Amino acid sequence: AFNISALMEYKEYSLDEAANEMIFNRLPKDSGGLIAVDKNYKYTFKYNTSSMLRGVATYEGLFAVKIWK
C-alpha cells in the first residue's frame, strides 16, 4: 500500500498504473494480489496468480464477486 501511494503521489501514477507496477513488475510471479481504492472511489483488482477471490460494492449500485480473470 505504501509503495502504491508513493507512486501515485510522487510519480503521478493513476491507481491502476501504480497497482500494475507493484503486482506485475515488482512482486515475484504467482505471489499475490491486491484490492485498492483511491480517494475518488476508483477501485482496482490486480493479481499475478491464476485466481483471486474478490468483490466490490459501489455507491452506484454495482455488486460483484469474482474468482477467475
CSV table of C-alpha atoms in Angstrom, one decimal:
chain,number,residue,atom,x,y,z
A,1,ALA,CA,0.0,0.0,0.0
A,2,PHE,CA,2.8,2.4,0.8
A,3,ASN,CA,4.5,1.9,-2.5
A,4,ILE,CA,1.3,2.3,-4.5
A,5,SER,CA,0.5,5.5,-2.6
A,6,ALA,CA,4.1,6.8,-3.2
A,7,LEU,CA,3.9,6.1,-6.9
A,8,MET,CA,0.6,8.0,-7.1
A,9,GLU,CA,1.9,10.9,-5.1
A,10,TYR,CA,5.4,11.3,-6.4
A,11,LYS,CA,5.2,9.9,-10.0
A,12,GLU,CA,1.6,10.9,-10.5
A,13,TYR,CA,0.6,7.4,-11.5
A,14,SER,CA,-3.1,6.5,-11.6
A,15,LEU,CA,-4.3,3.9,-9.1
A,16,ASP,CA,-4.4,1.3,-11.9
A,17,GLU,CA,-0.9,2.2,-13.1
A,18,ALA,CA,0.6,2.1,-9.6
A,19,ALA,CA,-1.1,-1.3,-8.9
A,20,ASN,CA,0.1,-2.7,-12.2
A,21,GLU,CA,3.7,-1.6,-11.4
A,22,MET,CA,3.7,-3.3,-8.0
A,23,ILE,CA,1.9,-6.6,-8.9
A,24,PHE,CA,3.4,-7.2,-12.4
A,25,ASN,CA,6.9,-5.6,-12.2
A,26,ARG,CA,8.0,-5.8,-8.5
A,27,LEU,CA,6.4,-8.9,-7.0
A,28,PRO,CA,7.5,-12.4,-7.9
A,29,LYS,CA,5.1,-14.2,-10.3
A,30,ASP,CA,2.4,-16.2,-8.6
A,31,SER,CA,2.9,-14.4,-5.3
A,32,GLY,CA,-0.2,-12.3,-4.7
A,33,GLY,CA,-2.6,-9.6,-5.4
A,34,LEU,CA,-4.4,-6.6,-4.1
A,35,ILE,CA,-7.7,-4.7,-3.9
A,36,ALA,CA,-7.2,-0.9,-3.9
A,37,VAL,CA,-9.4,2.1,-3.7
A,38,ASP,CA,-8.4,5.7,-4.2
A,39,LYS,CA,-9.8,9.0,-2.8
A,40,ASN,CA,-12.2,9.3,-5.8
A,41,TYR,CA,-13.7,5.8,-5.2
A,42,LYS,CA,-11.9,4.3,-8.2
A,43,TYR,CA,-11.0,0.7,-7.5
A,44,THR,CA,-8.8,-1.9,-9.0
A,45,PHE,CA,-8.1,-5.6,-8.5
A,46,LYS,CA,-4.7,-6.8,-9.5
A,47,TYR,CA,-3.1,-10.2,-9.1
A,48,ASN,CA,-0.4,-12.3,-10.6
A,49,THR,CA,-1.8,-15.7,-9.6
A,50,SER,CA,-4.2,-17.9,-11.6
A,51,SER,CA,-7.1,-16.6,-9.5
A,52,MET,CA,-8.1,-14.4,-6.6
A,53,LEU,CA,-11.3,-14.2,-4.7
A,54,ARG,CA,-12.5,-10.6,-4.8
A,55,GLY,CA,-15.6,-8.5,-4.5
A,56,VAL,CA,-16.8,-4.9,-4.8
A,57,ALA,CA,-19.9,-2.9,-3.8
A,58,THR,CA,-20.1,0.7,-5.0
A,59,TYR,CA,-22.3,3.6,-4.1
A,60,GLU,CA,-23.6,3.4,-7.7
A,61,GLY,CA,-25.2,0.1,-7.0
A,62,LEU,CA,-22.6,-2.3,-8.5
A,63,PHE,CA,-22.2,-5.5,-6.6
A,64,ALA,CA,-19.8,-8.1,-8.0
A,65,VAL,CA,-17.9,-11.2,-6.7
A,66,LYS,CA,-15.3,-12.9,-8.9
A,67,ILE,CA,-12.7,-15.7,-8.7
A,68,TRP,CA,-11.1,-16.1,-12.1
A,69,LYS,CA,-9.8,-13.5,-14.5
